[in-house]
Amino acid sequence: MSPTAPGADTPDARSIVGELDRLAQGFREDISALSTEQEIRLAQARYLGKKGLASELMKTLGRLPPADRPAVGEAANKTRAAIEGAVATRLAALADAALVGDLARTIDVTLPGRGRPLGTLHPLTLVRREIEGIFAALGFEIRTGPWLETEWNNFDALNTPADHPARDMQDTFFVEGDFILRSHTSPVQIRTMLAGPPPVKIIAPGNVFRRDDDATHTPMFPQVEGLSVGASVSFRDLQATLFYFVQRFFGAGTEIRLRPSFFPFTEPSAEVDASCFLCQAKAPARATCRLCKGSGWIEIGGAGMVHPNVFKAVGYDKHDVTGFAFGMGLSRMAMLKYGISDLRLFYENDLRFLQQFPPG
Ligand code: DAH
């Protein structure tokens, strides 16, 4: 509807006031359906903006008789105030509704939280990392080698002749082609020495494979190899290194014992024992100790001085260097450390077993 009576030159004050009232009413109805602040502000501009409906209406003010103007001006102010008030009310209602929505979604903070299950590290991983840390502190670097290995790296270069029982089909997994699954981590010694000149000081953790499968053997098991080669590396250094290791791994006060033994790649060779950390190798506990079975000692690996034939195979001059090597079974170390009696637990993936270990 036009704010002025059709055909009339002079606008009629009463009809303008009525028109203004209707504007305010129309605005309230318009914005009741709007649900965002942006829409409401646009509507506000459509009514009150420079080219808005109210402004258009006010343009007729100048043509009113002066006596009528105050009443129309007052009505215009009321309309403006009504529109602004309606905007404020509608925005407040929207904010309230949003808050109610938020509150309805919000969790009850007094309820106990949902637990997020944390994975744990496998005991073999824990033990490998601990051993790596101990040898790293002595300056050993960590090296790894492939599971598929040549017979030369795994046996020949390690002074293990072709007729040695370890090469028997019973022990070693032969793979099609010229490869075998490595039967120990010792070939990493060969790879490391072939890769560069002395000095060499490495440990090599990794899985090895043998055709064994019973309560105390799994066809795959982890070992850690150690090798230190330099101008004057002695048997004493080997003893000191192993001694340091058992102190940190099994606890202060642990002793070591080396028993003469044989490995093709070391001369002399030794079996390495640590004094039993359960009974402390002391009477009377020792007599009934389930770990050392009364001997006071537990076997932890093999060791020795690098055989001159090994140096020859990798092109090191035995007159320039000496070295020691050692090897131990990681599963054995983990069994000892955590009091685990069955080797197969490591590979059965039973969560009840695995969850007993810390997350790392
Ligand atoms: N390779 C040996 C094995 O698997 C362990 C071993 C013994 C490694 C003596 C060595 C060593 O480096 O010196 O039974």
Short mmCIF file of C-alpha atoms and ligand atoms in Angstrom, two decimals:
data_model
loop_
_atom_site.label_atom_id
_atom_site.label_comp_id
_atom_site.label_asym_id
_atom_site.label_seq_id
_atom_site.Cartn_x
_atom_site.Cartn_y
_atom_site.Cartn_z
CA MET A 1 0.00 0.00 0.00
CA SER A 2 1.28 3.44 -0.86
CA PRO A 3 1.98 5.71 2.08
CA THR A 4 0.01 8.52 0.50
CA ALA A 5 -3.51 8.53 -0.71
CA PRO A 6 -3.56 7.99 -4.48
CA GLY A 7 -3.74 11.23 -6.41
CA ALA A 8 -3.28 13.43 -3.35
CA ASP A 9 -0.40 15.87 -3.55
CA THR A 10 -0.27 16.53 0.14
CA PRO A 11 0.38 13.44 2.09
CA ASP A 12 -1.92 12.66 4.89
CA ALA A 13 -0.20 12.57 8.31
CA ARG A 14 -2.59 10.02 9.77
CA SER A 15 -2.07 7.57 6.99
CA ILE A 16 1.71 7.94 7.26
CA VAL A 17 1.56 7.19 10.97
CA GLY A 18 -0.61 4.16 10.28
CA GLU A 19 1.81 3.08 7.59
CA LEU A 20 4.73 3.38 10.05
CA ASP A 21 2.88 1.23 12.58
CA ARG A 22 2.27 -1.42 9.97
CA LEU A 23 5.94 -1.33 9.03
CA ALA A 24 6.98 -2.16 12.57
CA GLN A 25 4.40 -4.94 12.72
CA GLY A 26 5.47 -6.30 9.31
CA PHE A 27 9.10 -6.28 10.39
CA ARG A 28 8.35 -8.34 13.50
CA GLU A 29 6.56 -10.91 11.37
CA ASP A 30 9.35 -10.99 8.80
CA ILE A 31 12.13 -11.67 11.23
CA SER A 32 10.27 -14.26 13.28
CA ALA A 33 11.04 -16.70 10.47
CA LEU A 34 14.74 -15.76 10.24
CA SER A 35 17.29 -17.85 12.08
CA THR A 36 20.68 -16.21 11.53
CA GLU A 37 22.04 -12.89 12.65
CA GLN A 38 23.04 -12.09 9.07
CA GLU A 39 19.50 -12.54 7.77
CA ILE A 40 18.12 -10.40 10.59
CA ARG A 41 20.61 -7.60 9.91
CA LEU A 42 19.72 -7.65 6.21
CA ALA A 43 16.04 -7.35 7.06
CA GLN A 44 16.85 -4.48 9.40
CA ALA A 45 18.65 -2.69 6.56
CA ARG A 46 15.69 -3.28 4.27
CA TYR A 47 13.48 -1.40 6.71
CA LEU A 48 15.76 1.17 8.30
CA GLY A 49 18.60 1.59 5.79
CA LYS A 50 19.09 4.72 3.68
CA LYS A 51 16.94 3.28 0.94
CA GLY A 52 14.81 1.27 3.32
CA LEU A 53 11.04 1.28 3.57
CA ALA A 54 10.94 3.61 6.57
CA SER A 55 13.27 6.11 4.89
CA GLU A 56 11.13 6.13 1.78
CA LEU A 57 8.14 6.91 3.95
CA MET A 58 9.97 9.73 5.72
CA LYS A 59 10.70 11.44 2.43
CA THR A 60 7.10 12.53 2.39
CA LEU A 61 7.60 14.33 5.71
CA GLY A 62 8.85 17.50 4.00
CA ARG A 63 5.58 17.81 2.16
CA LEU A 64 3.44 17.70 5.27
CA PRO A 65 1.99 20.79 6.80
CA PRO A 66 4.44 21.87 9.54
CA ALA A 67 1.86 21.31 12.25
CA ASP A 68 1.61 17.62 11.35
CA ARG A 69 5.31 16.96 11.25
CA PRO A 70 6.02 16.43 15.00
CA ALA A 71 3.41 13.69 15.26
CA VAL A 72 4.78 11.88 12.20
CA GLY A 73 8.37 12.38 13.43
CA GLU A 74 7.41 10.89 16.76
CA ALA A 75 5.74 7.94 15.05
CA ALA A 76 8.85 7.41 12.91
CA ASN A 77 11.04 7.35 15.99
CA LYS A 78 8.74 4.84 17.60
CA THR A 79 8.86 2.66 14.52
CA ARG A 80 12.65 2.80 14.44
CA ALA A 81 12.83 1.98 18.14
CA ALA A 82 10.33 -0.86 17.66
CA ILE A 83 12.37 -2.33 14.81
CA GLU A 84 15.62 -2.06 16.73
CA GLY A 85 13.98 -3.55 19.78
CA ALA A 86 12.62 -6.43 17.69
CA VAL A 87 16.14 -7.05 16.29
CA ALA A 88 17.62 -7.15 19.79
CA THR A 89 14.89 -9.45 21.07
CA ARG A 90 15.17 -11.81 18.13
CA LEU A 91 19.00 -11.97 18.37
CA ALA A 92 18.79 -12.65 22.11
CA ALA A 93 16.28 -15.43 21.46
CA LEU A 94 18.60 -16.97 18.88
CA ALA A 95 21.55 -16.83 21.29
CA ASP A 96 19.43 -18.46 23.98
CA ALA A 97 18.36 -21.21 21.64
CA ALA A 98 22.00 -21.85 20.65
CA LEU A 99 23.00 -22.04 24.30
CA VAL A 100 20.20 -24.47 25.10
CA GLY A 101 21.33 -26.57 22.14
CA ASP A 102 24.91 -26.54 23.38
CA LEU A 103 23.89 -27.47 26.87
CA ALA A 104 21.78 -30.34 25.62
CA ARG A 105 24.76 -31.69 23.68
CA THR A 106 27.30 -31.16 26.44
CA ILE A 107 28.47 -34.24 28.31
CA ASP A 108 27.95 -34.66 31.99
CA VAL A 109 31.35 -33.72 33.33
CA THR A 110 30.71 -35.62 36.54
CA LEU A 111 30.58 -38.93 34.65
CA PRO A 112 33.80 -40.96 34.56
CA GLY A 113 35.58 -40.47 31.20
CA ARG A 114 35.69 -43.15 28.55
CA GLY A 115 39.09 -44.83 28.76
CA ARG A 116 41.30 -44.65 25.71
CA PRO A 117 43.16 -47.94 25.61
CA LEU A 118 46.92 -47.41 25.34
CA GLY A 119 48.94 -50.00 23.49
CA THR A 120 51.90 -51.55 25.25
CA LEU A 121 55.30 -52.40 23.89
CA HIS A 122 56.11 -56.04 23.33
CA PRO A 123 58.48 -57.41 25.97
CA LEU A 124 60.99 -58.28 23.25
CA THR A 125 60.86 -54.67 22.03
CA LEU A 126 61.33 -53.37 25.56
CA VAL A 127 64.35 -55.58 26.10
CA ARG A 128 65.85 -54.76 22.69
CA ARG A 129 65.52 -51.05 23.35
CA GLU A 130 67.05 -51.37 26.79
CA ILE A 131 70.00 -53.36 25.46
CA GLU A 132 70.51 -50.87 22.62
CA GLY A 133 70.56 -48.05 25.17
CA ILE A 134 73.14 -49.75 27.35
CA PHE A 135 75.54 -50.41 24.46
CA ALA A 136 74.92 -46.99 22.94
CA ALA A 137 76.21 -45.54 26.21
CA LEU A 138 79.48 -47.40 25.55
CA GLY A 139 79.75 -45.96 22.04
CA PHE A 140 78.34 -48.90 20.06
CA GLU A 141 76.41 -48.04 16.90
CA ILE A 142 73.31 -49.98 15.93
CA ARG A 143 73.43 -51.86 12.62
CA THR A 144 70.95 -54.19 11.01
CA GLY A 145 71.17 -56.69 8.17
CA PRO A 146 68.70 -58.56 5.95
CA TRP A 147 66.95 -61.79 6.93
CA LEU A 148 67.70 -63.29 3.54
CA GLU A 149 71.43 -63.80 3.58
CA THR A 150 74.10 -65.45 1.46
CA GLU A 151 75.73 -68.63 2.70
CA TRP A 152 79.03 -66.83 2.37
CA ASN A 153 78.07 -64.04 4.82
CA ASN A 154 76.28 -66.39 7.18
CA PHE A 155 78.91 -69.18 7.22
CA ASP A 156 82.02 -69.05 5.00
CA ALA A 157 83.21 -65.59 5.97
CA LEU A 158 82.58 -66.51 9.60
CA ASN A 159 85.11 -69.33 9.34
CA THR A 160 82.37 -71.95 9.29
CA PRO A 161 83.50 -74.51 6.74
CA ALA A 162 81.16 -76.26 4.34
CA ASP A 163 81.12 -79.46 6.41
CA HIS A 164 80.22 -77.68 9.66
CA PRO A 165 77.09 -79.18 11.31
CA ALA A 166 75.49 -75.71 11.59
CA ARG A 167 75.13 -75.70 7.81
CA ASP A 168 73.15 -78.88 7.88
CA MET A 169 69.71 -78.89 6.27
CA GLN A 170 68.29 -79.67 9.72
CA ASP A 171 69.25 -76.29 11.12
CA THR A 172 69.18 -73.81 8.31
CA PHE A 173 66.24 -72.70 6.17
CA PHE A 174 67.37 -72.84 2.56
CA VAL A 175 65.46 -70.54 0.23
CA GLU A 176 65.14 -70.96 -3.51
CA GLY A 177 68.07 -69.41 -5.32
CA ASP A 178 71.30 -68.68 -3.54
CA PHE A 179 69.90 -67.44 -0.29
CA ILE A 180 69.24 -68.79 3.17
CA LEU A 181 67.34 -67.31 6.10
CA ARG A 182 70.16 -66.13 8.32
CA SER A 183 70.71 -68.52 11.23
CA HIS A 184 72.32 -65.88 13.46
CA THR A 185 73.06 -62.14 13.51
CA SER A 186 76.80 -62.73 13.05
CA PRO A 187 76.68 -61.99 9.28
CA VAL A 188 76.08 -58.37 10.22
CA GLN A 189 79.68 -58.43 11.49
CA ILE A 190 80.79 -59.36 7.99
CA ARG A 191 78.58 -56.78 6.29
CA THR A 192 79.81 -54.02 8.59
CA MET A 193 83.50 -54.82 8.13
CA LEU A 194 83.11 -55.16 4.37
CA ALA A 195 81.43 -51.76 4.29
CA GLY A 196 84.33 -49.82 5.76
CA PRO A 197 87.71 -49.79 7.50
CA PRO A 198 88.31 -50.29 11.23
CA PRO A 199 87.63 -49.22 13.92
CA VAL A 200 84.18 -50.80 14.14
CA LYS A 201 82.00 -50.82 17.21
CA ILE A 202 78.47 -52.07 16.57
CA ILE A 203 75.61 -54.03 17.99
CA ALA A 204 73.20 -55.71 15.59
CA PRO A 205 69.76 -56.68 16.91
CA GLY A 206 67.47 -58.72 14.68
CA ASN A 207 65.52 -61.89 14.03
CA VAL A 208 67.20 -65.14 13.04
CA PHE A 209 65.78 -68.44 11.82
CA ARG A 210 66.41 -72.12 12.55
CA ARG A 211 64.47 -75.28 11.88
CA ASP A 212 63.54 -75.76 15.53
CA ASP A 213 60.10 -75.72 17.09
CA ASP A 214 59.38 -76.91 20.63
CA ALA A 215 58.78 -75.55 24.15
CA THR A 216 62.19 -73.94 24.29
CA HIS A 217 62.76 -73.17 20.60
CA THR A 218 60.83 -71.14 18.02
CA PRO A 219 61.76 -71.20 14.30
CA MET A 220 62.32 -67.46 14.45
CA PHE A 221 63.92 -65.72 17.41
CA PRO A 222 65.72 -62.45 18.09
CA GLN A 223 69.41 -62.08 18.81
CA VAL A 224 71.78 -59.23 19.50
CA GLU A 225 75.26 -59.36 18.02
CA GLY A 226 78.16 -57.24 19.23
CA LEU A 227 81.46 -56.45 17.49
CA SER A 228 84.32 -54.20 18.47
CA VAL A 229 87.40 -54.08 16.23
CA GLY A 230 90.33 -51.71 16.52
CA ALA A 231 94.07 -51.31 16.93
CA SER A 232 94.26 -52.83 20.40
CA VAL A 233 90.94 -54.33 21.40
CA SER A 234 91.59 -56.97 24.05
CA PHE A 235 89.87 -59.82 25.85
CA ARG A 236 89.90 -57.48 28.86
CA ASP A 237 87.77 -55.03 26.90
CA LEU A 238 85.31 -57.83 26.18
CA GLN A 239 85.12 -58.69 29.87
CA ALA A 240 84.68 -55.05 30.88
CA THR A 241 81.98 -54.53 28.26
CA LEU A 242 80.01 -57.58 29.32
CA PHE A 243 80.47 -56.69 32.98
CA TYR A 244 79.10 -53.18 32.38
CA PHE A 245 76.20 -54.66 30.48
CA VAL A 246 75.10 -57.11 33.20
CA GLN A 247 75.42 -54.43 35.87
CA ARG A 248 72.96 -52.25 34.02
CA PHE A 249 70.66 -54.95 32.70
CA PHE A 250 70.39 -57.22 35.76
CA GLY A 251 71.41 -54.77 38.48
CA ALA A 252 74.48 -53.54 40.36
CA GLY A 253 76.41 -56.33 41.97
CA THR A 254 75.88 -58.80 39.12
CA GLU A 255 79.03 -60.75 38.28
CA ILE A 256 80.06 -62.38 35.03
CA ARG A 257 81.80 -65.65 34.37
CA LEU A 258 83.39 -66.74 31.10
CA ARG A 259 83.67 -70.46 30.39
CA PRO A 260 85.87 -71.83 27.62
CA SER A 261 83.80 -72.79 24.60
CA PHE A 262 83.97 -73.06 20.83
CA PHE A 263 82.61 -70.90 18.01
CA PRO A 264 84.17 -71.07 14.54
CA PHE A 265 84.39 -67.29 14.24
CA THR A 266 86.11 -66.58 17.57
CA GLU A 267 89.35 -67.75 19.16
CA PRO A 268 89.42 -68.01 22.10
CA SER A 269 85.68 -68.45 22.61
CA ALA A 270 83.60 -68.36 25.76
CA GLU A 271 80.11 -68.95 27.10
CA VAL A 272 79.01 -65.96 29.10
CA ASP A 273 77.23 -66.43 32.43
CA ALA A 274 75.80 -63.77 34.74
CA SER A 275 75.44 -64.37 38.46
CA CYS A 276 71.83 -65.17 39.27
CA PHE A 277 69.96 -61.97 39.98
CA LEU A 278 67.08 -63.82 41.64
CA CYS A 279 68.92 -65.55 44.49
CA GLN A 280 71.98 -63.28 44.19
CA ALA A 281 73.90 -66.59 44.03
CA LYS A 282 73.85 -66.66 47.83
CA ALA A 283 72.91 -69.39 50.29
CA PRO A 284 70.36 -70.36 51.39
CA ALA A 285 68.12 -68.99 48.57
CA ARG A 286 70.44 -70.34 45.94
CA ALA A 287 69.81 -73.98 46.84
CA THR A 288 66.17 -73.76 45.80
CA CYS A 289 66.43 -71.05 43.13
CA ARG A 290 64.19 -71.90 40.17
CA LEU A 291 66.18 -69.62 37.88
CA CYS A 292 69.76 -70.81 38.27
CA LYS A 293 68.74 -74.22 39.61
CA GLY A 294 71.23 -73.88 42.46
CA SER A 295 74.26 -73.15 40.31
CA GLY A 296 74.30 -69.42 41.05
CA TRP A 297 74.87 -68.68 37.34
CA ILE A 298 72.67 -68.12 34.34
CA GLU A 299 73.88 -68.39 30.78
CA ILE A 300 73.33 -65.29 28.68
CA GLY A 301 75.31 -65.79 25.46
CA GLY A 302 78.51 -66.53 23.61
CA ALA A 303 81.57 -64.40 23.00
CA GLY A 304 85.21 -64.40 21.99
CA MET A 305 88.06 -62.74 20.11
CA VAL A 306 87.48 -62.37 16.38
CA HIS A 307 89.16 -65.23 14.51
CA PRO A 308 91.99 -64.17 12.12
CA ASN A 309 90.19 -65.99 9.29
CA VAL A 310 87.22 -63.65 9.72
CA PHE A 311 89.52 -60.63 9.31
CA LYS A 312 91.00 -62.29 6.26
CA ALA A 313 87.56 -62.79 4.71
CA VAL A 314 86.67 -59.09 5.03
CA GLY A 315 90.12 -57.81 4.01
CA TYR A 316 91.23 -56.54 7.42
CA ASP A 317 94.92 -57.13 8.26
CA LYS A 318 95.18 -59.27 11.40
CA HIS A 319 98.45 -57.51 12.20
CA ASP A 320 96.67 -54.15 12.36
CA VAL A 321 93.57 -55.03 14.33
CA THR A 322 92.11 -57.22 17.00
CA GLY A 323 88.49 -57.49 18.02
CA PHE A 324 85.92 -59.10 20.23
CA ALA A 325 82.43 -60.31 19.38
CA PHE A 326 79.48 -61.53 21.36
CA GLY A 327 75.99 -62.76 20.71
CA MET A 328 72.97 -63.27 22.90
CA GLY A 329 69.36 -64.35 22.60
CA LEU A 330 66.92 -61.54 23.19
CA SER A 331 64.05 -63.84 24.16
CA ARG A 332 66.22 -65.40 26.82
CA MET A 333 67.07 -61.97 28.20
CA ALA A 334 63.38 -61.03 28.25
CA MET A 335 62.44 -64.30 29.96
CA LEU A 336 65.04 -63.69 32.61
CA LYS A 337 64.13 -60.05 33.09
CA TYR A 338 60.37 -60.53 33.34
CA GLY A 339 60.26 -64.03 34.83
CA ILE A 340 58.54 -65.52 31.78
CA SER A 341 58.71 -69.30 31.72
CA ASP A 342 57.31 -70.20 28.31
CA LEU A 343 58.95 -68.91 25.16
CA ARG A 344 55.79 -69.35 23.13
CA LEU A 345 54.05 -66.53 25.06
CA PHE A 346 56.12 -64.06 23.04
CA TYR A 347 54.50 -65.10 19.80
CA GLU A 348 50.91 -65.99 20.69
CA ASN A 349 49.64 -62.37 20.79
CA ASP A 350 47.56 -63.01 23.89
CA LEU A 351 46.51 -59.54 25.05
CA ARG A 352 46.23 -60.68 28.67
CA PHE A 353 49.95 -61.42 28.53
CA LEU A 354 50.99 -58.40 26.47
CA GLN A 355 49.02 -55.85 28.50
CA GLN A 356 51.16 -56.54 31.54
CA PHE A 357 54.02 -54.59 29.99
CA PRO A 358 54.40 -50.84 30.16
CA PRO A 359 53.51 -48.62 27.17
CA GLY A 360 57.17 -47.78 26.69
N1 DAH B 1 76.28 -66.59 16.49
C1 DAH B 1 76.24 -67.38 17.71
C2 DAH B 1 74.94 -68.17 17.75
O1 DAH B 1 74.03 -67.85 17.08
C3 DAH B 1 76.31 -66.51 18.92
C4 DAH B 1 77.67 -65.90 19.07
C5 DAH B 1 78.64 -66.52 19.80
C6 DAH B 1 77.95 -64.72 18.45
C7 DAH B 1 79.89 -65.98 19.96
C8 DAH B 1 79.23 -64.14 18.57
C9 DAH B 1 80.18 -64.79 19.35
O2 DAH B 1 79.55 -63.00 18.00
O3 DAH B 1 81.40 -64.24 19.48
O4 DAH B 1 74.84 -69.10 18.49
#
